[in-house]
Short mmCIF file of C-alpha atoms in Angstrom, two decimals:
data_model
loop_
_atom_site.label_atom_id
_atom_site.label_comp_id
_atom_site.label_asym_id
_atom_site.label_seq_id
_atom_site.Cartn_x
_atom_site.Cartn_y
_atom_site.Cartn_z
CA MET A 1226 -22.97 -8.82 -12.83
CA ALA A 1227 -21.55 -6.57 -15.43
CA THR A 1228 -18.66 -4.75 -16.57
CA VAL A 1229 -19.12 -0.82 -17.11
CA ASP A 1230 -17.76 1.04 -19.59
CA VAL A 1231 -17.07 4.94 -18.49
CA GLU A 1232 -15.61 7.31 -20.31
CA PRO A 1233 -12.19 9.73 -19.92
CA GLY A 1234 -13.99 12.57 -17.73
CA SER A 1235 -15.75 10.57 -14.92
CA SER A 1236 -17.20 12.33 -12.57
CA GLY A 1237 -14.91 12.18 -9.14
CA GLN A 1238 -18.33 10.00 -7.60
CA ALA A 1239 -18.51 7.58 -10.80
CA LEU A 1240 -13.92 6.70 -10.12
CA VAL A 1241 -14.55 6.62 -6.64
CA ALA A 1242 -17.41 3.98 -6.54
CA ARG A 1243 -15.89 2.08 -9.30
CA LEU A 1244 -12.54 1.60 -7.39
CA ASP A 1245 -14.98 0.97 -3.75
CA ARG A 1246 -16.55 -2.32 -6.38
CA LEU A 1247 -13.06 -3.42 -7.11
CA PRO A 1248 -11.57 -6.84 -6.46
CA ARG A 1249 -8.99 -7.41 -4.00
CA HIS A 1250 -6.89 -9.16 -6.40
CA ALA A 1251 -6.80 -5.92 -8.77
CA VAL A 1252 -5.12 -3.85 -6.05
CA ALA A 1253 -2.88 -6.79 -4.61
CA TYR A 1254 0.35 -5.99 -6.78
CA ALA A 1255 0.17 -2.37 -5.14
CA ALA A 1256 -1.26 -2.71 -2.14
CA SER A 1257 0.17 -5.88 -0.07
CA GLY A 1258 3.14 -6.53 -2.91
CA ILE A 1259 4.79 -3.31 -2.87
CA VAL A 1260 3.30 -1.42 -0.33
CA GLY A 1261 3.60 -4.49 1.87
CA LEU A 1262 8.05 -4.62 1.49
CA ALA A 1263 8.09 -0.75 2.00
CA MET A 1264 6.15 -2.12 5.44
CA PHE A 1265 8.07 -4.96 5.21
CA VAL A 1266 11.71 -2.92 5.46
CA ALA A 1267 9.60 -0.79 7.87
CA PHE A 1268 9.21 -3.22 10.23
CA TYR A 1269 13.00 -4.96 9.96
CA CYS A 1270 14.57 -1.59 10.91
CA ASN A 1271 12.57 -1.80 14.00
CA PHE A 1272 13.41 -5.39 15.22
CA ASN A 1273 17.70 -5.83 13.96
CA ILE A 1274 18.61 -3.88 17.10
CA ASN A 1275 16.11 -5.89 19.64
CA VAL A 1276 18.90 -9.04 19.32
CA SER A 1277 21.78 -7.80 17.68
CA PHE A 1278 21.79 -4.80 20.28
CA ILE A 1279 23.55 -7.23 23.04
CA GLN A 1280 26.74 -7.76 20.06
CA THR A 1281 26.96 -3.43 18.78
CA CYS A 1282 26.97 -2.63 22.02
CA SER A 1283 29.76 -4.58 23.42
CA GLN A 1284 31.85 -3.36 19.92
CA ILE A 1285 31.29 0.49 19.89
CA LYS A 1286 30.76 1.25 23.07
CA ALA A 1287 33.29 1.05 25.99
CA GLY A 1288 32.46 -0.24 29.64
CA CYS A 1289 29.11 -2.66 27.63
CA THR A 1290 28.63 -5.92 29.10
CA ALA A 1291 25.48 -8.41 28.01
CA GLU A 1292 24.42 -7.70 31.90
CA ASN A 1293 24.78 -3.84 31.35
CA ALA A 1294 23.55 -3.67 27.46
CA ASN A 1295 19.72 -2.51 28.53
CA GLU A 1296 21.31 1.03 30.16
CA PHE A 1297 22.26 1.84 26.35
CA LEU A 1298 20.04 0.10 24.71
CA SER A 1299 17.13 3.80 25.77
CA LEU A 1300 19.59 6.25 23.87
CA PRO A 1301 19.20 4.50 20.57
CA VAL A 1302 16.48 3.69 20.81
CA VAL A 1303 14.47 7.24 22.15
CA LEU A 1304 16.42 8.82 18.63
CA PHE A 1305 14.59 6.69 16.19
CA LEU A 1306 11.03 6.98 17.96
CA VAL A 1307 11.88 10.63 16.96
CA GLY A 1308 12.94 9.78 13.67
CA TYR A 1309 10.10 8.00 13.77
CA MET A 1310 7.70 10.56 14.64
CA VAL A 1311 9.66 13.35 12.14
CA GLY A 1312 8.29 10.84 9.40
CA CYS A 1313 4.76 10.89 10.76
CA LEU A 1314 4.50 14.70 11.33
CA LEU A 1315 6.55 16.43 8.90
CA LEU A 1316 6.74 13.99 6.16
CA ALA A 1317 3.69 11.95 6.17
CA PRO A 1318 1.65 15.66 6.27
CA LEU A 1319 4.12 16.42 2.39
CA SER A 1320 1.60 13.48 0.95
CA ASP A 1321 -1.32 15.14 1.14
CA ARG A 1322 0.18 18.09 -1.41
CA LEU A 1323 2.64 16.34 -3.24
CA GLY A 1324 1.38 12.66 -3.67
CA ARG A 1325 1.65 8.85 -1.81
CA ARG A 1326 3.92 7.05 -4.12
CA PRO A 1327 6.82 9.86 -4.15
CA LEU A 1328 6.72 10.33 -0.06
CA LEU A 1329 7.37 6.73 -0.04
CA ALA A 1330 9.92 6.34 -1.77
CA VAL A 1331 11.38 9.33 0.33
CA VAL A 1332 11.32 7.50 3.58
CA LEU A 1333 12.25 4.44 2.12
CA GLY A 1334 15.47 6.38 1.28
CA PHE A 1335 15.70 7.31 5.29
CA ALA A 1336 15.92 4.20 4.94
CA ALA A 1337 19.20 3.39 3.64
CA VAL A 1338 21.14 6.60 5.03
CA GLY A 1339 20.22 5.27 8.09
CA SER A 1340 21.67 2.07 7.81
CA LEU A 1341 24.32 3.49 5.49
CA VAL A 1342 25.21 4.99 9.41
CA THR A 1343 24.92 2.58 11.36
CA VAL A 1344 27.14 0.33 9.20
CA VAL A 1345 30.30 2.22 9.09
CA ALA A 1346 29.31 3.12 12.63
CA THR A 1347 32.44 2.43 15.07
CA ALA A 1348 31.33 4.91 18.26
CA TYR A 1349 28.08 4.39 20.39
CA PRO A 1350 26.70 8.84 18.63
CA VAL A 1351 27.10 7.39 15.71
CA PHE A 1352 24.96 4.53 15.65
CA VAL A 1353 22.12 6.51 17.61
CA LEU A 1354 22.77 8.88 14.99
CA GLY A 1355 22.47 6.44 12.60
CA ARG A 1356 19.37 5.16 14.46
CA ALA A 1357 17.28 8.43 14.35
CA LEU A 1358 17.96 8.81 10.55
CA THR A 1359 16.09 5.17 10.36
CA GLY A 1360 13.56 5.76 11.95
CA VAL A 1361 11.66 8.20 9.57
CA VAL A 1362 11.00 5.36 7.67
CA LEU A 1363 8.33 3.22 10.54
CA GLY A 1364 6.21 6.87 10.74
CA GLY A 1365 6.48 8.00 7.22
CA VAL A 1366 5.76 4.08 5.98
CA LEU A 1367 3.17 3.85 8.40
CA ALA A 1368 1.14 7.00 7.41
CA VAL A 1369 1.14 7.14 4.32
CA GLY A 1370 1.32 3.42 3.31
CA ASN A 1371 -1.84 2.66 5.53
CA THR A 1372 -4.00 6.43 4.05
CA TYR A 1373 -2.62 4.36 0.80
CA ILE A 1374 -4.28 1.26 0.95
CA GLY A 1375 -7.00 2.31 2.71
CA GLU A 1376 -7.62 4.88 -0.38
CA ILE A 1377 -7.55 2.33 -2.70
CA ALA A 1378 -9.09 -0.32 -0.57
CA PRO A 1379 -13.45 -0.96 -1.23
CA SER A 1380 -15.06 -0.06 1.55
CA SER A 1381 -15.73 -3.85 2.78
CA ALA A 1382 -11.94 -4.26 3.08
CA ARG A 1383 -10.14 -2.31 4.70
CA ALA A 1384 -9.10 -3.67 7.71
CA ARG A 1385 -7.89 -6.96 5.50
CA TYR A 1386 -6.14 -5.45 3.02
CA THR A 1387 -4.17 -3.43 5.58
CA ALA A 1388 -3.94 -6.57 8.34
CA ILE A 1389 -2.06 -8.57 4.75
CA THR A 1390 -0.04 -6.11 4.09
CA PHE A 1391 0.49 -6.43 7.87
CA VAL A 1392 1.94 -9.82 7.34
CA MET A 1393 5.04 -8.25 5.34
CA CYS A 1394 5.54 -6.10 8.59
CA THR A 1395 5.71 -9.30 10.32
CA VAL A 1396 7.72 -10.92 8.05
CA GLY A 1397 10.16 -8.27 8.39
CA ALA A 1398 9.55 -8.69 12.69
CA MET A 1399 10.81 -12.15 12.47
CA VAL A 1400 14.00 -11.83 10.41
CA GLY A 1401 15.46 -8.85 12.59
CA ILE A 1402 14.82 -10.81 15.43
CA GLY A 1403 16.40 -14.09 13.37
CA LEU A 1404 19.27 -12.57 12.08
CA GLY A 1405 20.17 -11.03 14.90
CA LEU A 1406 20.21 -14.18 16.46
CA VAL A 1407 22.03 -16.22 13.75
CA PHE A 1408 24.73 -12.97 13.53
CA THR A 1409 25.68 -12.15 17.24
CA THR A 1410 25.12 -14.64 18.73
CA ALA A 1411 27.01 -17.98 19.82
CA SER A 1412 26.47 -21.60 18.14
CA ALA A 1413 24.32 -23.10 21.24
CA SER A 1414 22.44 -26.46 21.56
CA PHE A 1415 18.21 -25.27 21.52
CA PRO A 1416 16.82 -23.73 23.01
CA ASP A 1417 19.75 -22.15 24.96
CA GLY A 1418 20.49 -20.82 21.73
CA LEU A 1419 20.98 -22.15 17.77
CA PRO A 1420 23.28 -24.27 16.40
CA ILE A 1421 23.88 -22.28 13.24
CA ALA A 1422 24.26 -19.29 15.04
CA LEU A 1423 27.41 -17.80 13.63
CA ALA A 1424 29.06 -14.99 16.46
CA GLY A 1425 32.31 -16.33 17.94
CA PRO A 1426 36.33 -15.18 17.83
CA ASP A 1427 36.14 -15.58 13.82
CA PHE A 1428 33.12 -13.41 12.67
CA THR A 1429 32.08 -10.02 15.78
CA THR A 1430 30.17 -8.23 13.04
CA GLY A 1431 27.19 -9.77 12.55
CA TRP A 1432 25.81 -6.87 13.39
CA ARG A 1433 26.35 -4.83 9.87
CA TRP A 1434 25.90 -7.47 7.93
CA ILE A 1435 22.52 -6.76 9.33
CA TYR A 1436 22.18 -3.27 8.99
CA GLY A 1437 24.01 -3.74 6.00
CA ILE A 1438 20.86 -5.95 4.89
CA ALA A 1439 18.26 -3.12 5.32
CA VAL A 1440 20.50 -0.57 2.99
CA LEU A 1441 20.08 -2.76 0.07
CA THR A 1442 16.59 -4.33 1.08
CA ALA A 1443 14.86 -0.53 1.27
CA THR A 1444 16.71 0.84 -1.95
CA LEU A 1445 15.17 -2.00 -3.61
CA ALA A 1446 12.09 -1.19 -1.79
CA ALA A 1447 11.83 2.64 -3.02
CA LEU A 1448 12.47 1.89 -6.54
CA ALA A 1449 10.32 -0.73 -6.44
CA VAL A 1450 7.53 2.41 -4.83
CA LEU A 1451 8.50 4.36 -8.50
CA ARG A 1452 5.97 1.25 -10.33
CA LEU A 1453 3.49 2.26 -8.30
CA PRO A 1454 0.28 3.77 -9.07
CA GLU A 1455 -1.09 7.68 -7.62
CA SER A 1456 -3.43 6.94 -5.34
CA PRO A 1457 -6.71 7.84 -7.09
CA ARG A 1458 -8.75 9.55 -4.30
CA TRP A 1459 -5.87 11.91 -4.02
CA LEU A 1460 -5.78 12.12 -7.98
CA ILE A 1461 -9.31 13.56 -7.06
CA GLU A 1462 -9.72 15.42 -4.42
CA HIS A 1463 -6.39 17.61 -5.95
CA GLY A 1464 -9.01 17.73 -9.31
CA ARG A 1465 -6.82 15.08 -11.31
CA LEU A 1466 -9.50 13.42 -13.10
CA ALA A 1467 -7.89 12.36 -15.86
CA ALA A 1468 -4.90 10.69 -14.75
CA ALA A 1469 -7.89 8.70 -11.81
CA GLU A 1470 -9.36 7.74 -14.70
CA ARG A 1471 -5.95 6.12 -16.12
CA VAL A 1472 -5.82 4.35 -12.66
CA VAL A 1473 -8.81 2.89 -12.85
CA ARG A 1474 -9.30 1.97 -16.04
CA SER A 1475 -6.00 0.13 -15.79
CA LEU A 1476 -7.32 -1.57 -12.09
CA GLU A 1477 -10.45 -2.52 -14.20
CA GLU A 1478 -8.92 -4.03 -16.84
CA ARG A 1479 -6.36 -6.38 -14.34
CA ALA A 1480 -9.35 -7.33 -12.37
CA LEU A 1481 -11.76 -7.84 -15.40
CA ARG A 1482 -8.40 -10.64 -16.50
CA ARG A 1483 -10.91 -13.13 -13.89
CA GLY A 1484 -14.09 -12.11 -14.67
CA PRO A 1485 -17.11 -9.46 -14.55
CA LEU A 1486 -17.49 -6.62 -12.52
CA ARG A 1487 -20.33 -5.37 -10.28
CA GLU A 1488 -22.39 -2.57 -10.96
CA PRO A 1489 -21.25 0.38 -8.90
CA ASP A 1490 -22.96 1.69 -6.16
CA MET A 1491 -23.31 5.12 -6.57
CA HIS A 1492 -25.01 6.16 -3.53
CA VAL A 1493 -21.45 9.01 -2.48
CA ASP A 1494 -21.58 12.95 -2.65
CA LEU A 1495 -18.54 13.62 -3.22
CA PRO A 1496 -17.01 17.43 -3.62
CA GLU A 1497 -16.23 17.51 -7.65
CA HIS A 1498 -13.10 20.79 -6.40
CA GLU A 1499 -9.95 20.96 -5.51
CA LYS A 1500 -9.57 21.21 -2.10
CA PRO A 1501 -6.22 23.07 -0.55
CA THR A 1502 -4.09 20.93 2.06
CA ALA A 1503 -1.11 23.55 2.56
CA ALA A 1504 -2.40 24.05 6.20
CA ALA A 1505 -3.79 20.00 6.95
CA TYR A 1506 -3.18 20.59 10.70
CA ARG A 1507 -5.40 23.81 11.12
CA GLU A 1508 -7.93 22.80 9.15
CA LEU A 1509 -7.78 19.81 11.49
CA PHE A 1510 -7.58 21.45 14.51
CA ALA A 1511 -10.28 23.40 13.42
CA ASP A 1512 -13.49 21.03 13.06
CA PRO A 1513 -14.58 19.83 16.18
CA CYS A 1514 -15.27 16.45 14.72
CA TYR A 1515 -11.60 16.09 13.68
CA ARG A 1516 -9.89 17.29 16.08
CA ASN A 1517 -11.69 15.49 19.39
CA ARG A 1518 -10.51 12.32 16.38
CA ALA A 1519 -7.09 13.08 17.22
CA LEU A 1520 -6.99 13.83 20.43
CA LEU A 1521 -9.12 10.24 21.21
CA LEU A 1522 -6.46 8.61 18.67
CA VAL A 1523 -3.56 10.08 20.08
CA SER A 1524 -3.79 8.90 23.36
CA MET A 1525 -5.57 5.71 22.58
CA TRP A 1526 -1.99 5.18 20.29
CA ILE A 1527 0.55 6.79 22.96
CA THR A 1528 -0.88 3.83 25.45
CA GLY A 1529 -0.94 1.47 23.27
CA TYR A 1530 2.15 2.34 21.61
CA ALA A 1531 4.28 1.87 25.34
CA THR A 1532 3.21 -1.61 25.57
CA VAL A 1533 4.29 -2.46 21.77
CA PHE A 1534 7.17 -1.06 21.82
CA ALA A 1535 8.24 -1.90 25.57
CA TYR A 1536 8.27 -5.65 24.27
CA SER A 1537 9.21 -5.34 20.66
CA THR A 1538 12.35 -3.29 20.32
CA GLY A 1539 13.36 -4.76 24.16
CA SER A 1540 12.52 -7.67 25.21
CA THR A 1541 15.42 -9.39 24.54
CA SER A 1542 17.51 -6.90 26.89
CA VAL A 1543 13.32 -6.62 29.25
CA LEU A 1544 13.61 -10.94 29.46
CA THR A 1545 17.83 -10.60 30.68
CA GLY A 1546 17.37 -7.95 33.79
CA LEU A 1547 15.11 -10.71 35.08
CA ASP A 1548 17.67 -13.59 34.26
CA PHE A 1549 17.12 -14.95 31.60
CA THR A 1550 21.27 -15.30 29.94
CA PRO A 1551 20.39 -13.18 26.48
CA PRO A 1552 20.99 -15.97 24.50
CA VAL A 1553 17.70 -17.75 25.73
CA ALA A 1554 16.13 -14.20 26.06
CA GLY A 1555 17.01 -14.59 22.32
CA MET A 1556 15.07 -17.20 21.67
CA ILE A 1557 12.02 -16.33 23.42
CA SER A 1558 12.05 -13.35 21.54
CA ALA A 1559 12.79 -14.87 18.17
CA VAL A 1560 9.37 -17.14 19.23
CA GLY A 1561 7.72 -13.92 20.49
CA GLY A 1562 8.38 -13.06 16.53
CA ILE A 1563 6.89 -16.10 14.93
CA GLY A 1564 3.25 -14.95 17.05
CA PHE A 1565 3.86 -11.54 15.26
CA PHE A 1566 3.69 -13.23 12.07
CA ALA A 1567 0.74 -15.32 12.63
CA GLN A 1568 -1.40 -12.90 14.11
CA GLY A 1569 -0.60 -10.66 10.74
CA LEU A 1570 -1.97 -14.25 9.05
CA PHE A 1571 -5.32 -14.00 11.26
CA SER A 1572 -5.95 -10.84 10.78
CA ALA A 1573 -5.29 -10.41 6.81
CA LYS A 1574 -8.57 -12.93 7.57
CA PHE A 1575 -10.04 -12.78 10.60
CA SER A 1576 -10.16 -8.27 11.30
CA GLU A 1577 -13.02 -7.53 9.86
CA SER A 1578 -15.21 -10.30 11.17
CA VAL A 1579 -15.80 -7.42 14.11
CA GLU A 1580 -15.13 -3.30 14.06
CA ARG A 1581 -12.28 -2.69 14.47
CA ARG A 1582 -12.17 -0.84 18.73
CA TYR A 1583 -13.45 -3.87 19.43
CA TRP A 1584 -9.98 -5.74 18.66
CA LEU A 1585 -8.07 -4.09 21.61
CA PRO A 1586 -9.68 -6.07 24.48
CA ILE A 1587 -9.05 -8.76 22.21
CA GLY A 1588 -5.94 -8.09 22.41
CA ALA A 1589 -4.91 -6.96 25.50
CA ALA A 1590 -6.69 -9.76 27.74
CA LEU A 1591 -3.89 -12.59 24.81
CA THR A 1592 -1.05 -9.91 26.02
CA ILE A 1593 -2.03 -10.16 29.72
CA ALA A 1594 -2.14 -14.50 29.73
CA GLY A 1595 0.85 -14.21 28.03
CA ALA A 1596 3.39 -12.58 29.99
CA VAL A 1597 1.38 -13.98 33.25
CA LEU A 1598 2.69 -17.76 31.51
CA ILE A 1599 5.76 -16.21 30.69
CA ALA A 1600 6.31 -14.87 34.24
CA THR A 1601 5.00 -17.36 36.67
CA LEU A 1602 6.38 -20.35 34.26
CA GLY A 1603 9.00 -19.29 32.29
CA ASP A 1604 11.45 -21.84 34.08
CA SER A 1605 10.47 -24.01 32.27
CA ILE A 1606 11.35 -22.88 28.02
CA GLY A 1607 8.40 -24.98 26.63
CA TRP A 1608 6.20 -22.24 28.85
CA ALA A 1609 8.68 -18.89 27.72
CA PHE A 1610 7.79 -20.13 24.11
CA ILE A 1611 4.19 -20.46 24.52
CA GLY A 1612 4.44 -17.23 26.69
CA SER A 1613 5.99 -15.66 24.09
CA PHE A 1614 3.93 -17.04 21.49
CA ILE A 1615 1.13 -15.24 22.95
CA VAL A 1616 2.63 -11.66 24.19
CA PHE A 1617 3.51 -11.13 20.41
CA PHE A 1618 0.59 -12.39 19.20
CA GLY A 1619 -1.96 -10.18 21.97
CA PHE A 1620 0.22 -7.16 21.59
CA ASN A 1621 -0.24 -6.67 17.93
CA VAL A 1622 -3.03 -8.48 17.38
CA TRP A 1623 -5.58 -4.95 17.68
CA VAL A 1624 -2.72 -2.51 15.23
CA PRO A 1625 -3.93 -3.61 11.36
CA PRO A 1626 -7.07 -2.75 12.41
CA THR A 1627 -6.83 0.78 14.28
CA PHE A 1628 -3.78 1.48 12.02
CA ALA A 1629 -7.33 1.30 9.39
CA LEU A 1630 -9.00 2.86 11.76
CA SER A 1631 -7.39 5.85 12.12
CA ALA A 1632 -6.47 6.84 8.31
CA GLU A 1633 -10.56 6.04 8.16
CA SER A 1634 -10.78 9.05 10.52
CA PHE A 1635 -9.90 11.94 8.07
CA PRO A 1636 -10.56 12.79 5.05
CA THR A 1637 -8.96 12.21 2.39
CA ARG A 1638 -7.79 16.43 1.80
CA ILE A 1639 -5.80 15.67 5.11
CA ARG A 1640 -6.06 12.20 5.50
CA SER A 1641 -1.73 11.56 5.41
CA ALA A 1642 -1.56 14.76 7.54
CA GLY A 1643 -3.89 12.70 10.39
CA PHE A 1644 -2.82 9.71 10.95
CA GLY A 1645 0.25 11.06 10.78
CA LEU A 1646 -0.67 13.25 13.52
CA VAL A 1647 -2.96 10.84 15.93
CA ASP A 1648 0.26 7.67 15.20
CA GLY A 1649 2.96 10.25 15.36
CA PHE A 1650 2.85 11.48 18.74
CA GLY A 1651 1.90 8.48 19.96
CA VAL A 1652 5.43 7.07 19.68
CA THR A 1653 5.28 9.51 22.68
CA GLY A 1654 4.12 6.22 24.55
CA GLY A 1655 7.04 3.82 23.38
CA MET A 1656 9.27 6.32 24.50
CA ILE A 1657 7.36 5.88 27.69
CA GLY A 1658 8.35 1.91 27.33
CA VAL A 1659 11.92 2.13 26.87
CA LEU A 1660 13.09 5.74 29.32
CA VAL A 1661 10.07 4.83 32.86
CA ILE A 1662 9.24 0.90 32.16
CA ALA A 1663 12.17 -0.76 30.44
CA PRO A 1664 14.49 0.61 33.77
CA LEU A 1665 12.12 -0.40 36.65
CA VAL A 1666 12.25 -4.37 34.86
CA GLY A 1667 14.94 -5.05 36.93
CA HIS A 1668 13.40 -3.31 40.05
CA LEU A 1669 10.46 -5.70 39.63
CA SER A 1670 9.06 -9.33 39.88
CA ALA A 1671 9.19 -11.03 36.54
CA LEU A 1672 5.03 -11.12 37.03
CA GLN A 1673 4.84 -7.00 38.01
CA ALA A 1674 7.71 -5.92 35.35
CA LEU A 1675 5.37 -7.27 32.45
CA LEU A 1676 1.83 -7.17 34.00
CA LEU A 1677 3.20 -3.10 34.00
CA ILE A 1678 3.87 -3.43 30.40
CA SER A 1679 0.61 -4.83 29.13
CA SER A 1680 -1.53 -2.04 31.05
CA PHE A 1681 -1.02 0.42 29.39
CA GLN A 1682 -2.79 -1.92 26.25
CA VAL A 1683 -5.93 -2.47 28.71
CA VAL A 1684 -6.50 1.47 28.99
CA ALA A 1685 -5.68 2.07 25.01
CA ALA A 1686 -9.01 -1.02 24.58
CA VAL A 1687 -11.41 1.93 27.25
CA LEU A 1688 -10.20 4.45 25.31
CA ALA A 1689 -10.79 2.66 21.95
CA GLN A 1690 -14.56 2.55 22.73
CA PHE A 1691 -14.81 5.59 21.91
CA THR A 1692 -13.97 5.25 18.29
CA PRO A 1693 -16.58 5.77 15.41
CA ARG A 1694 -18.09 3.00 13.64
CA THR A 1695 -16.03 2.20 9.76
CA ARG A 1696 -16.52 -0.86 9.64
CA ASN A 1697 -18.30 -1.10 6.07
CA ARG A 1698 -19.13 2.57 6.07
CA ALA A 1699 -17.30 3.96 2.47
CA LEU A 1700 -14.72 6.48 3.34
CA GLU A 1701 -16.64 9.83 2.24
CA ASP A 1702 -19.45 8.44 4.49
CA VAL A 1703 -16.81 8.15 7.74
CA SER A 1704 -14.31 11.17 6.87
CA PRO A 1705 -17.04 13.97 4.86
#
């Protein structure tokens, strides 16, 4: 083991090699901490409608009740996903030109503004507009944040770094669902509700508090993002070697506080000239390799997201449509949130243990198993809780390594655009889940409905087996 003293002006190849040999603690504050906070905000904003919407709808839409709230959920969810697509397809590519850090701050600003519109909404159309603006944060943070993590993490731990950050996503989901239970459902004995729940005749504005918290956290996250170091790989790609040297050196100094560093592996053949990124999509589709990767990944995300969003944004309404009472449906979803959190911890430890594509069949099998438990044994609340835990664990366990895979599949000069493209078009699968699948729930048995929702993930698992091998390979080798 030895320290390496490289003078300013060192080559891009040397800088990438030095970056790839850094230990986790050198970049944890950036990747796991600050980007993790941005991920928390994005997933809080996605999940905070799950339980709270029944109370929201009854106040801003005439004729909306707990029994028919599912009929009014699709529009705000679909417009949220449209915002998601804007974040992916329009804003994320700008980070390839302007930098990862400023674009992360911009998309977090959409979360703050959109949530503020939602807080003050007194009519259904205004609420829908707020959700559309808020949706930009999810697409932008996922595309730019995962790109940033992939570029700053060493090659042996990209999926692990992504999964560690994803733990903050699970926390955001849990908090969004949990606050919905506390602020927007009536107090009841467990498991019919929460004894500490606050909703009642004297407190009917809990949903506004939930979105107000989103305004605060999004603002704090945007300020924190401005303290991030810029991606060294992005700086190198744009010919700013002196700036990249300063960032890498600061990370090395942080790492050296805990001991010496290993020698860098000078194996990457890295271009030294700046490449244009103004026509990122044109370049992506002109190259047969990246075009084929993009089409395959889009198909995989569309089918996978049909399952993910049907459960993540509408599980409470879906369960209510299957004759669970709203408080019990909310409790079942909340337990699912715990499964989501457990999955994040699991992925942080084990996501690098197998190739990325193998996690999709594992997730699909678990999702189906949990759905069968809920549908066949759901009359027993204990089994419903266990089934929900397994479902949320299963439909998310493949997501962190597949985020890593999507970022790894494109070169630095168009990486954020590539991720944004596959994730942005992929989210149309979420719209299918909300617009096509969810309305069918009331016409099917519980088993038929939950198996239908879960089946799309099986298709995604099959498609994933044709994606490239990326585990333990340098980004520049996978996507030159």
